[in-house]
PDB file of C-alpha atoms in Angstrom:
ATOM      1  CA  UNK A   1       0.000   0.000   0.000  1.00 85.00           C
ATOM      2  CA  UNK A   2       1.659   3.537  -0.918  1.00 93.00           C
ATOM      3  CA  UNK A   3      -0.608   5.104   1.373  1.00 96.00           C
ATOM      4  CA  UNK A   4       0.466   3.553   4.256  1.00 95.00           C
ATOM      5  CA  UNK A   5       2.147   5.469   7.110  1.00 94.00           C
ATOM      6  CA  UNK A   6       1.655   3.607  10.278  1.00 94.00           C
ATOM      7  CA  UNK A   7       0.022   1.383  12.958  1.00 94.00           C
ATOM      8  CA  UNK A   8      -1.250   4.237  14.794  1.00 94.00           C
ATOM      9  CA  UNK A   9      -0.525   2.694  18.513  1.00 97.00           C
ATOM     10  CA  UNK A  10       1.865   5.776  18.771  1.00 97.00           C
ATOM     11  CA  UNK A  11       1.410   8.992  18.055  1.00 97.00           C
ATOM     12  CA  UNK A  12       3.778  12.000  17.878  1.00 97.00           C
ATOM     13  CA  UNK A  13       2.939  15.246  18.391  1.00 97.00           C
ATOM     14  CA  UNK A  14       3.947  18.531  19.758  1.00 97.00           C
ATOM     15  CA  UNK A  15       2.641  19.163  23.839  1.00 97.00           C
ATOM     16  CA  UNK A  16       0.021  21.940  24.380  1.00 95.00           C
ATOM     17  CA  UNK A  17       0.393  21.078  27.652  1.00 96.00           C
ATOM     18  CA  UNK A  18       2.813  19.654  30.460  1.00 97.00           C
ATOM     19  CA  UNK A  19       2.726  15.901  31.051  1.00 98.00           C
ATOM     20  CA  UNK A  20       4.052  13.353  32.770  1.00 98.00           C
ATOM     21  CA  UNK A  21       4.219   9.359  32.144  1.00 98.00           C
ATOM     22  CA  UNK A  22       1.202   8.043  32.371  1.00 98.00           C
ATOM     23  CA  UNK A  23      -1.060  10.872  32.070  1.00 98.00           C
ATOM     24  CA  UNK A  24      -4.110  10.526  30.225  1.00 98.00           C
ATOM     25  CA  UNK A  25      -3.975  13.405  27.205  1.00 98.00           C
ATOM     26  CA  UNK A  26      -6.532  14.502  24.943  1.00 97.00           C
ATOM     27  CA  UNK A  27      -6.073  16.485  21.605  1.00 95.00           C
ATOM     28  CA  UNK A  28      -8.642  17.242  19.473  1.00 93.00           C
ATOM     29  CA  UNK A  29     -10.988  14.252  19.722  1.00 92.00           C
ATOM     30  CA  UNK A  30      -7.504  11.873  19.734  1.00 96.00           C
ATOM     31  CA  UNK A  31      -6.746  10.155  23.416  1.00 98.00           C
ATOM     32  CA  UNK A  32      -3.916   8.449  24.838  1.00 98.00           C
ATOM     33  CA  UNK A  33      -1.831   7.880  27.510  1.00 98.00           C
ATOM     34  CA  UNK A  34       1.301   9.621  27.771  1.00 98.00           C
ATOM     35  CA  UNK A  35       4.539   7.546  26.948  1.00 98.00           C
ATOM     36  CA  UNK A  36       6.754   9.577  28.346  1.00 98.00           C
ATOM     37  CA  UNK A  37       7.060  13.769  30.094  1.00 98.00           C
ATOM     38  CA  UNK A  38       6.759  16.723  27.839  1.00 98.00           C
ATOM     39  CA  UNK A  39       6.758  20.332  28.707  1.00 98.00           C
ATOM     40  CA  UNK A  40       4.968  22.706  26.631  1.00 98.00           C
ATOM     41  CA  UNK A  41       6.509  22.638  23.273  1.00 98.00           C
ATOM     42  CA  UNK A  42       8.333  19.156  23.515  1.00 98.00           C
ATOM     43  CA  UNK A  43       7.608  16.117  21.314  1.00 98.00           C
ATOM     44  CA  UNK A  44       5.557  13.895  23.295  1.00 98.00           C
ATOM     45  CA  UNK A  45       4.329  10.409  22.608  1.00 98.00           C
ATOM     46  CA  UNK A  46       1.136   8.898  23.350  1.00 98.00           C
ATOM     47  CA  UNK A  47      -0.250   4.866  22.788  1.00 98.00           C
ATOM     48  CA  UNK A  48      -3.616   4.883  21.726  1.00 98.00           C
ATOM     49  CA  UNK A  49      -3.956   1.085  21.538  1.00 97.00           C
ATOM     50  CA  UNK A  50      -3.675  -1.119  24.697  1.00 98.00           C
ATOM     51  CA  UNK A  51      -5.284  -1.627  28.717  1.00 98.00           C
ATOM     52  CA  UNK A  52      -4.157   0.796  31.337  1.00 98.00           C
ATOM     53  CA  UNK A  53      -4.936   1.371  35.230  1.00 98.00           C
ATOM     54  CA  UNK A  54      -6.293   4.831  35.110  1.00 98.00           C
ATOM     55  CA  UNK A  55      -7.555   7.415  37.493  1.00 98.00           C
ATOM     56  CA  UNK A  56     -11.261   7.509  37.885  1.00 98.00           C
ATOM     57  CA  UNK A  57     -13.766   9.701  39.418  1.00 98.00           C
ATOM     58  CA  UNK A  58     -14.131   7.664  43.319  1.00 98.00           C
ATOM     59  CA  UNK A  59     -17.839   7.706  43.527  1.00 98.00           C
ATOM     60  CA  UNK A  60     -18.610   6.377  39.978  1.00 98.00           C
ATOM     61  CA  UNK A  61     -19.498   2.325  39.479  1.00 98.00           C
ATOM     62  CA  UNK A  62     -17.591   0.428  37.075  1.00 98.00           C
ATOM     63  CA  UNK A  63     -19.051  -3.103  35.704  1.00 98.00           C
ATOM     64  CA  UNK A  64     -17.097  -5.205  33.240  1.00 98.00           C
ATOM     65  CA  UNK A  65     -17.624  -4.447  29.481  1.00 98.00           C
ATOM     66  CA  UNK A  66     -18.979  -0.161  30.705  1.00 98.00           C
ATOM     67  CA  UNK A  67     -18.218   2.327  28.526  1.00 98.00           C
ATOM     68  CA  UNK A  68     -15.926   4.903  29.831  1.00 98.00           C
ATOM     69  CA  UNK A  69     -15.247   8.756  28.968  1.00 98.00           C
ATOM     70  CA  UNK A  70     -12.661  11.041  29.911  1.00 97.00           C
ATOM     71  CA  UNK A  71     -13.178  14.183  31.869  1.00 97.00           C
ATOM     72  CA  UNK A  72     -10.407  16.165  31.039  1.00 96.00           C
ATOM     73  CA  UNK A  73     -11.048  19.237  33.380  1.00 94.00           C
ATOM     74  CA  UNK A  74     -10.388  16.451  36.817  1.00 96.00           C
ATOM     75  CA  UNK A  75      -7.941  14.186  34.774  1.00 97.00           C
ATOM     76  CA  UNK A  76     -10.693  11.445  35.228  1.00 98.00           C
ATOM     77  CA  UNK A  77     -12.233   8.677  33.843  1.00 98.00           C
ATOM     78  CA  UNK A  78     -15.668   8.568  34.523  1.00 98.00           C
ATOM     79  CA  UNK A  79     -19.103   6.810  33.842  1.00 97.00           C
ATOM     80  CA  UNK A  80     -20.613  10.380  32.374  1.00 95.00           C
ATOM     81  CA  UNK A  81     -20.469  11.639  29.192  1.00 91.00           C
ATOM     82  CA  UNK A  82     -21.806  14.978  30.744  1.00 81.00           C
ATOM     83  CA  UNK A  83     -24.018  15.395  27.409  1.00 83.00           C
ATOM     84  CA  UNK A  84     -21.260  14.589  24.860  1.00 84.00           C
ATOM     85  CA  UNK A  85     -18.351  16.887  26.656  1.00 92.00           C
ATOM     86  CA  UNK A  86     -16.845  13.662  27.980  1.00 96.00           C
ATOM     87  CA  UNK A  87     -14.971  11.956  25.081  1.00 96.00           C
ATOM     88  CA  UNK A  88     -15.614   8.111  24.819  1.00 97.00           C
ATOM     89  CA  UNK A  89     -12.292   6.907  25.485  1.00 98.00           C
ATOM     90  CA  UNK A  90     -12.642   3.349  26.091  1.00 98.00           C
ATOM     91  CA  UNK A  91     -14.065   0.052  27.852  1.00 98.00           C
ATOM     92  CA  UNK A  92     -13.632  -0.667  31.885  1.00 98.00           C
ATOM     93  CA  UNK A  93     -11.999  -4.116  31.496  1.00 98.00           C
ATOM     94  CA  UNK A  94     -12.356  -4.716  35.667  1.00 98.00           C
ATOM     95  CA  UNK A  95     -15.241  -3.525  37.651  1.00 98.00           C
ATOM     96  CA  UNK A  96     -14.535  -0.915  40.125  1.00 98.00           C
ATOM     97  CA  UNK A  97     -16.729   0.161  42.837  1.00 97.00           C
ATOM     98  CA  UNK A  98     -17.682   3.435  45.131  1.00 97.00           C
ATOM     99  CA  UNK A  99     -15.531   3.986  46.791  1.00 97.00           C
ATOM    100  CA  UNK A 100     -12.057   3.344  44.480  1.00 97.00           C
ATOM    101  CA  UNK A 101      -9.466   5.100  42.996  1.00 98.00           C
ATOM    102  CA  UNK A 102      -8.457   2.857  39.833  1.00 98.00           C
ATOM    103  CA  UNK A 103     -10.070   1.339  37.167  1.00 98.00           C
ATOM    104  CA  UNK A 104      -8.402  -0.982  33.695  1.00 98.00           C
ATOM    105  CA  UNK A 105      -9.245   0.645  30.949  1.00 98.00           C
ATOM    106  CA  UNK A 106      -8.887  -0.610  27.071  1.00 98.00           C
ATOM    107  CA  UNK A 107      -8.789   2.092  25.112  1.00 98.00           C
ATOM    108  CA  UNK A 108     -11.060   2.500  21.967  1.00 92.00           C
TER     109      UNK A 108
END
């Protein structure tokens, strides 16, 4: 294919923003997890394919298989898509109860 330019489980781009390994970043309507830290300015990598343990909002109720969105204001995943301003990023792939901190996530 002469079109081809990549898997797309990495992508590079210029930060906006500061972030650390790890952190959950969203660009546009394109969300991944941070591969590495960037200041402002700095290439920074993020993997858009895979499971990670992710922060979530402590009160909200996971079950296997839920869809998940990402509220960027708290640096959050969360059960609401607060009427399409929380990005779909994903399925819970453990439950996670009220109270808890964590949930696995497989991103979309």
């Amino acid at each position: 294919m002469r079109n081809y330019v990549q898997p797309g489980d990495s992508i590079t781009f210029t930060a906006t923003a500061a972030a650390s390994s790890g952190d959950g970043v969203l660009v546009g309507s394109l969300f991944g997890i941070a591969s590495g830290d960037a200041g402002i300015g700095d290439k920074l990598v993020i993997t858009t394919k895979g499971v990670f343990t992710m922060p979530k909002v402590s009160t909200d109720v996971m079950t296997l298989g839920a869809v998940v969105y990402w509220d960027d204001s708290a640096g959050l995943v969360t059960t609401d898509d607060d009427t399409g301003s929380n990005p779909r990023i994903g399925l819970a792939v453990t439950a996670a109860g009220n109270p808890s901190g964590t949930v696995n996530v497989r991103l979309d």
